[in-house]
Amino acid sequence: MRVSLATQIFSKSVAHGLQYYLKAEEKNNSNINEFEGCEATINFSLRINDMFDTLNRSYPHEGIREGSKDFQILQESIEWLDAWEKQQKIKDLFLTKSTAEALRVTLYSTIHLTNYLLKSCGFLYVLTNKMK
């Protein structure tokens, strides 16, 4: 599997495309309703897109700084994953428990390492793409 291809599926452009066709369908009162109920997919795509973007900061102008919104995105991603797991929506057929736990470790580690580098080591910003 290529991560770059997966990130294209869960991108803002896909979410915006779904929103466009959903609104067009509602506006035309179409009887087809092919996009009815896709709001959850739109929200999922936007959440994954933001999380991937935060974990893939590559350039100094987009680096994570103290007080950055990226910390909020990472924390909200953890809370979303925890809530999703508590609702028993994580199944071995879609997202295994080990994959969920690995994502959780990645999110927590990114938060803690970034805070350490910014506060204790005097970094001005952190490029999460370099954490490989």
PDB file of C-alpha atoms in Angstrom:
ATOM      1  CA  MET A   1       0.000   0.000   0.000  1.00  0.00           C
ATOM      2  CA  ARG A   2       1.246   3.472  -0.825  1.00  0.00           C
ATOM      3  CA  VAL A   3       0.491   6.061   1.825  1.00  0.00           C
ATOM      4  CA  SER A   4       0.558   8.875  -0.723  1.00  0.00           C
ATOM      5  CA  LEU A   5      -2.356   7.283  -2.590  1.00  0.00           C
ATOM      6  CA  ALA A   6      -4.329   6.708   0.618  1.00  0.00           C
ATOM      7  CA  THR A   7      -3.877  10.328   1.657  1.00  0.00           C
ATOM      8  CA  GLN A   8      -5.361  11.438  -1.665  1.00  0.00           C
ATOM      9  CA  ILE A   9      -8.566   9.543  -0.866  1.00  0.00           C
ATOM     10  CA  PHE A  10      -8.854  11.224   2.535  1.00  0.00           C
ATOM     11  CA  SER A  11      -8.117  14.725   1.264  1.00  0.00           C
ATOM     12  CA  LYS A  12      -9.864  18.060   1.488  1.00  0.00           C
ATOM     13  CA  SER A  13     -10.475  18.010  -2.246  1.00  0.00           C
ATOM     14  CA  VAL A  14     -12.385  14.719  -2.005  1.00  0.00           C
ATOM     15  CA  ALA A  15     -14.392  16.044   0.954  1.00  0.00           C
ATOM     16  CA  HIS A  16     -15.151  19.267  -0.911  1.00  0.00           C
ATOM     17  CA  GLY A  17     -16.162  17.268  -3.990  1.00  0.00           C
ATOM     18  CA  LEU A  18     -18.592  15.222  -1.909  1.00  0.00           C
ATOM     19  CA  GLN A  19     -19.975  18.419  -0.351  1.00  0.00           C
ATOM     20  CA  TYR A  20     -20.420  19.967  -3.793  1.00  0.00           C
ATOM     21  CA  TYR A  21     -22.367  17.028  -5.185  1.00  0.00           C
ATOM     22  CA  LEU A  22     -24.399  16.637  -1.992  1.00  0.00           C
ATOM     23  CA  LYS A  23     -25.464  20.293  -2.177  1.00  0.00           C
ATOM     24  CA  ALA A  24     -26.153  20.047  -5.906  1.00  0.00           C
ATOM     25  CA  GLU A  25     -28.290  16.985  -5.293  1.00  0.00           C
ATOM     26  CA  GLU A  26     -30.218  18.750  -2.518  1.00  0.00           C
ATOM     27  CA  LYS A  27     -30.630  21.862  -4.657  1.00  0.00           C
ATOM     28  CA  ASN A  28     -32.039  19.906  -7.594  1.00  0.00           C
ATOM     29  CA  ASN A  29     -34.248  17.721  -5.373  1.00  0.00           C
ATOM     30  CA  SER A  30     -32.954  14.716  -7.259  1.00  0.00           C
ATOM     31  CA  ASN A  31     -34.692  11.392  -6.745  1.00  0.00           C
ATOM     32  CA  ILE A  32     -31.393   9.544  -7.114  1.00  0.00           C
ATOM     33  CA  ASN A  33     -29.990  10.572  -3.723  1.00  0.00           C
ATOM     34  CA  GLU A  34     -26.603   8.953  -4.387  1.00  0.00           C
ATOM     35  CA  PHE A  35     -24.861  11.324  -1.986  1.00  0.00           C
ATOM     36  CA  GLU A  36     -27.475  11.222   0.758  1.00  0.00           C
ATOM     37  CA  GLY A  37     -25.875  10.392   4.098  1.00  0.00           C
ATOM     38  CA  CYS A  38     -22.290  11.096   3.023  1.00  0.00           C
ATOM     39  CA  GLU A  39     -21.751  13.718   5.735  1.00  0.00           C
ATOM     40  CA  ALA A  40     -19.956  11.177   7.948  1.00  0.00           C
ATOM     41  CA  THR A  41     -17.583  10.382   5.081  1.00  0.00           C
ATOM     42  CA  ILE A  42     -16.940  14.097   4.555  1.00  0.00           C
ATOM     43  CA  ASN A  43     -16.160  14.596   8.262  1.00  0.00           C
ATOM     44  CA  PHE A  44     -13.949  11.487   8.361  1.00  0.00           C
ATOM     45  CA  SER A  45     -11.994  12.635   5.297  1.00  0.00           C
ATOM     46  CA  LEU A  46     -11.436  16.115   6.742  1.00  0.00           C
ATOM     47  CA  ARG A  47     -10.298  14.708  10.098  1.00  0.00           C
ATOM     48  CA  ILE A  48      -7.852  12.257   8.513  1.00  0.00           C
ATOM     49  CA  ASN A  49      -6.584  14.976   6.139  1.00  0.00           C
ATOM     50  CA  ASP A  50      -5.865  17.353   9.019  1.00  0.00           C
ATOM     51  CA  MET A  51      -4.174  14.604  11.043  1.00  0.00           C
ATOM     52  CA  PHE A  52      -1.982  13.556   8.094  1.00  0.00           C
ATOM     53  CA  ASP A  53      -1.066  17.194   7.415  1.00  0.00           C
ATOM     54  CA  THR A  54      -0.069  17.713  11.048  1.00  0.00           C
ATOM     55  CA  LEU A  55       2.063  14.572  11.040  1.00  0.00           C
ATOM     56  CA  ASN A  56       3.720  15.573   7.775  1.00  0.00           C
ATOM     57  CA  ARG A  57       5.005  19.115   8.325  1.00  0.00           C
ATOM     58  CA  SER A  58       8.012  19.514   6.013  1.00  0.00           C
ATOM     59  CA  TYR A  59       8.837  23.204   5.637  1.00  0.00           C
ATOM     60  CA  PRO A  60       9.854  25.794   8.234  1.00  0.00           C
ATOM     61  CA  HIS A  61       6.915  28.098   7.453  1.00  0.00           C
ATOM     62  CA  GLU A  62       4.466  25.281   8.316  1.00  0.00           C
ATOM     63  CA  GLY A  63       6.427  23.815  11.248  1.00  0.00           C
ATOM     64  CA  ILE A  64       4.661  23.221  14.541  1.00  0.00           C
ATOM     65  CA  ARG A  65       5.281  26.065  16.974  1.00  0.00           C
ATOM     66  CA  GLU A  66       4.196  26.676  20.566  1.00  0.00           C
ATOM     67  CA  GLY A  67       0.477  27.429  20.637  1.00  0.00           C
ATOM     68  CA  SER A  68       0.012  25.923  17.169  1.00  0.00           C
ATOM     69  CA  LYS A  69      -3.415  24.624  16.151  1.00  0.00           C
ATOM     70  CA  ASP A  70      -1.632  21.377  15.270  1.00  0.00           C
ATOM     71  CA  PHE A  71      -1.507  20.441  18.961  1.00  0.00           C
ATOM     72  CA  GLN A  72      -5.287  20.777  19.093  1.00  0.00           C
ATOM     73  CA  ILE A  73      -5.653  18.600  15.976  1.00  0.00           C
ATOM     74  CA  LEU A  74      -3.451  15.880  17.500  1.00  0.00           C
ATOM     75  CA  GLN A  75      -5.318  15.965  20.827  1.00  0.00           C
ATOM     76  CA  GLU A  76      -8.721  15.909  19.112  1.00  0.00           C
ATOM     77  CA  SER A  77      -7.544  12.969  17.003  1.00  0.00           C
ATOM     78  CA  ILE A  78      -6.701  11.023  20.171  1.00  0.00           C
ATOM     79  CA  GLU A  79     -10.078  11.857  21.695  1.00  0.00           C
ATOM     80  CA  TRP A  80     -11.852  10.872  18.466  1.00  0.00           C
ATOM     81  CA  LEU A  81      -9.975   7.564  18.321  1.00  0.00           C
ATOM     82  CA  ASP A  82     -10.767   6.854  22.001  1.00  0.00           C
ATOM     83  CA  ALA A  83     -14.464   7.642  21.512  1.00  0.00           C
ATOM     84  CA  TRP A  84     -14.580   5.562  18.354  1.00  0.00           C
ATOM     85  CA  GLU A  85     -13.059   2.621  20.215  1.00  0.00           C
ATOM     86  CA  LYS A  86     -15.431   2.999  23.192  1.00  0.00           C
ATOM     87  CA  GLN A  87     -18.383   2.881  20.815  1.00  0.00           C
ATOM     88  CA  GLN A  88     -16.937  -0.415  19.553  1.00  0.00           C
ATOM     89  CA  LYS A  89     -16.703   0.889  16.014  1.00  0.00           C
ATOM     90  CA  ILE A  90     -13.182  -0.467  15.670  1.00  0.00           C
ATOM     91  CA  LYS A  91     -13.470  -3.917  14.197  1.00  0.00           C
ATOM     92  CA  ASP A  92     -10.790  -6.214  12.854  1.00  0.00           C
ATOM     93  CA  LEU A  93     -12.353  -5.884   9.410  1.00  0.00           C
ATOM     94  CA  PHE A  94     -11.910  -2.112   9.254  1.00  0.00           C
ATOM     95  CA  LEU A  95      -9.318  -0.974  11.793  1.00  0.00           C
ATOM     96  CA  THR A  96      -7.632  -3.503  14.033  1.00  0.00           C
ATOM     97  CA  LYS A  97      -7.004  -2.777  17.689  1.00  0.00           C
ATOM     98  CA  SER A  98      -3.261  -2.968  17.059  1.00  0.00           C
ATOM     99  CA  THR A  99      -3.527  -0.353  14.292  1.00  0.00           C
ATOM    100  CA  ALA A 100      -5.610   1.896  16.546  1.00  0.00           C
ATOM    101  CA  GLU A 101      -3.073   1.516  19.337  1.00  0.00           C
ATOM    102  CA  ALA A 102      -0.173   2.266  16.977  1.00  0.00           C
ATOM    103  CA  LEU A 103      -1.937   5.439  15.796  1.00  0.00           C
ATOM    104  CA  ARG A 104      -2.562   6.439  19.405  1.00  0.00           C
ATOM    105  CA  VAL A 105       1.142   5.915  20.266  1.00  0.00           C
ATOM    106  CA  THR A 106       2.143   7.982  17.219  1.00  0.00           C
ATOM    107  CA  LEU A 107      -0.173  10.837  18.198  1.00  0.00           C
ATOM    108  CA  TYR A 108       0.914  10.902  21.860  1.00  0.00           C
ATOM    109  CA  SER A 109       4.589  10.586  20.936  1.00  0.00           C
ATOM    110  CA  THR A 110       4.344  13.437  18.453  1.00  0.00           C
ATOM    111  CA  ILE A 111       2.716  15.699  21.054  1.00  0.00           C
ATOM    112  CA  HIS A 112       5.256  14.888  23.769  1.00  0.00           C
ATOM    113  CA  LEU A 113       8.355  14.971  21.560  1.00  0.00           C
ATOM    114  CA  THR A 114       7.278  18.235  19.915  1.00  0.00           C
ATOM    115  CA  ASN A 115       6.613  19.838  23.307  1.00  0.00           C
ATOM    116  CA  TYR A 116      10.003  18.645  24.549  1.00  0.00           C
ATOM    117  CA  LEU A 117      11.836  20.038  21.528  1.00  0.00           C
ATOM    118  CA  LEU A 118      10.039  23.381  21.729  1.00  0.00           C
ATOM    119  CA  LYS A 119      10.153  23.917  25.488  1.00  0.00           C
ATOM    120  CA  SER A 120      13.284  22.120  26.678  1.00  0.00           C
ATOM    121  CA  CYS A 121      15.574  22.263  23.656  1.00  0.00           C
ATOM    122  CA  GLY A 122      14.694  25.736  22.409  1.00  0.00           C
ATOM    123  CA  PHE A 123      13.519  24.736  18.952  1.00  0.00           C
ATOM    124  CA  LEU A 124      11.571  27.469  17.178  1.00  0.00           C
ATOM    125  CA  TYR A 125       9.477  24.930  15.258  1.00  0.00           C
ATOM    126  CA  VAL A 126       9.296  21.173  14.647  1.00  0.00           C
ATOM    127  CA  LEU A 127       9.006  19.467  11.279  1.00  0.00           C
ATOM    128  CA  THR A 128       7.046  16.297  12.007  1.00  0.00           C
ATOM    129  CA  ASN A 129       7.920  14.875   8.581  1.00  0.00           C
ATOM    130  CA  LYS A 130      11.489  14.472   9.857  1.00  0.00           C
ATOM    131  CA  MET A 131      10.374  12.152  12.707  1.00  0.00           C
ATOM    132  CA  LYS A 132      10.998   8.919  10.858  1.00  0.00           C
TER     133      LYS A 132
END
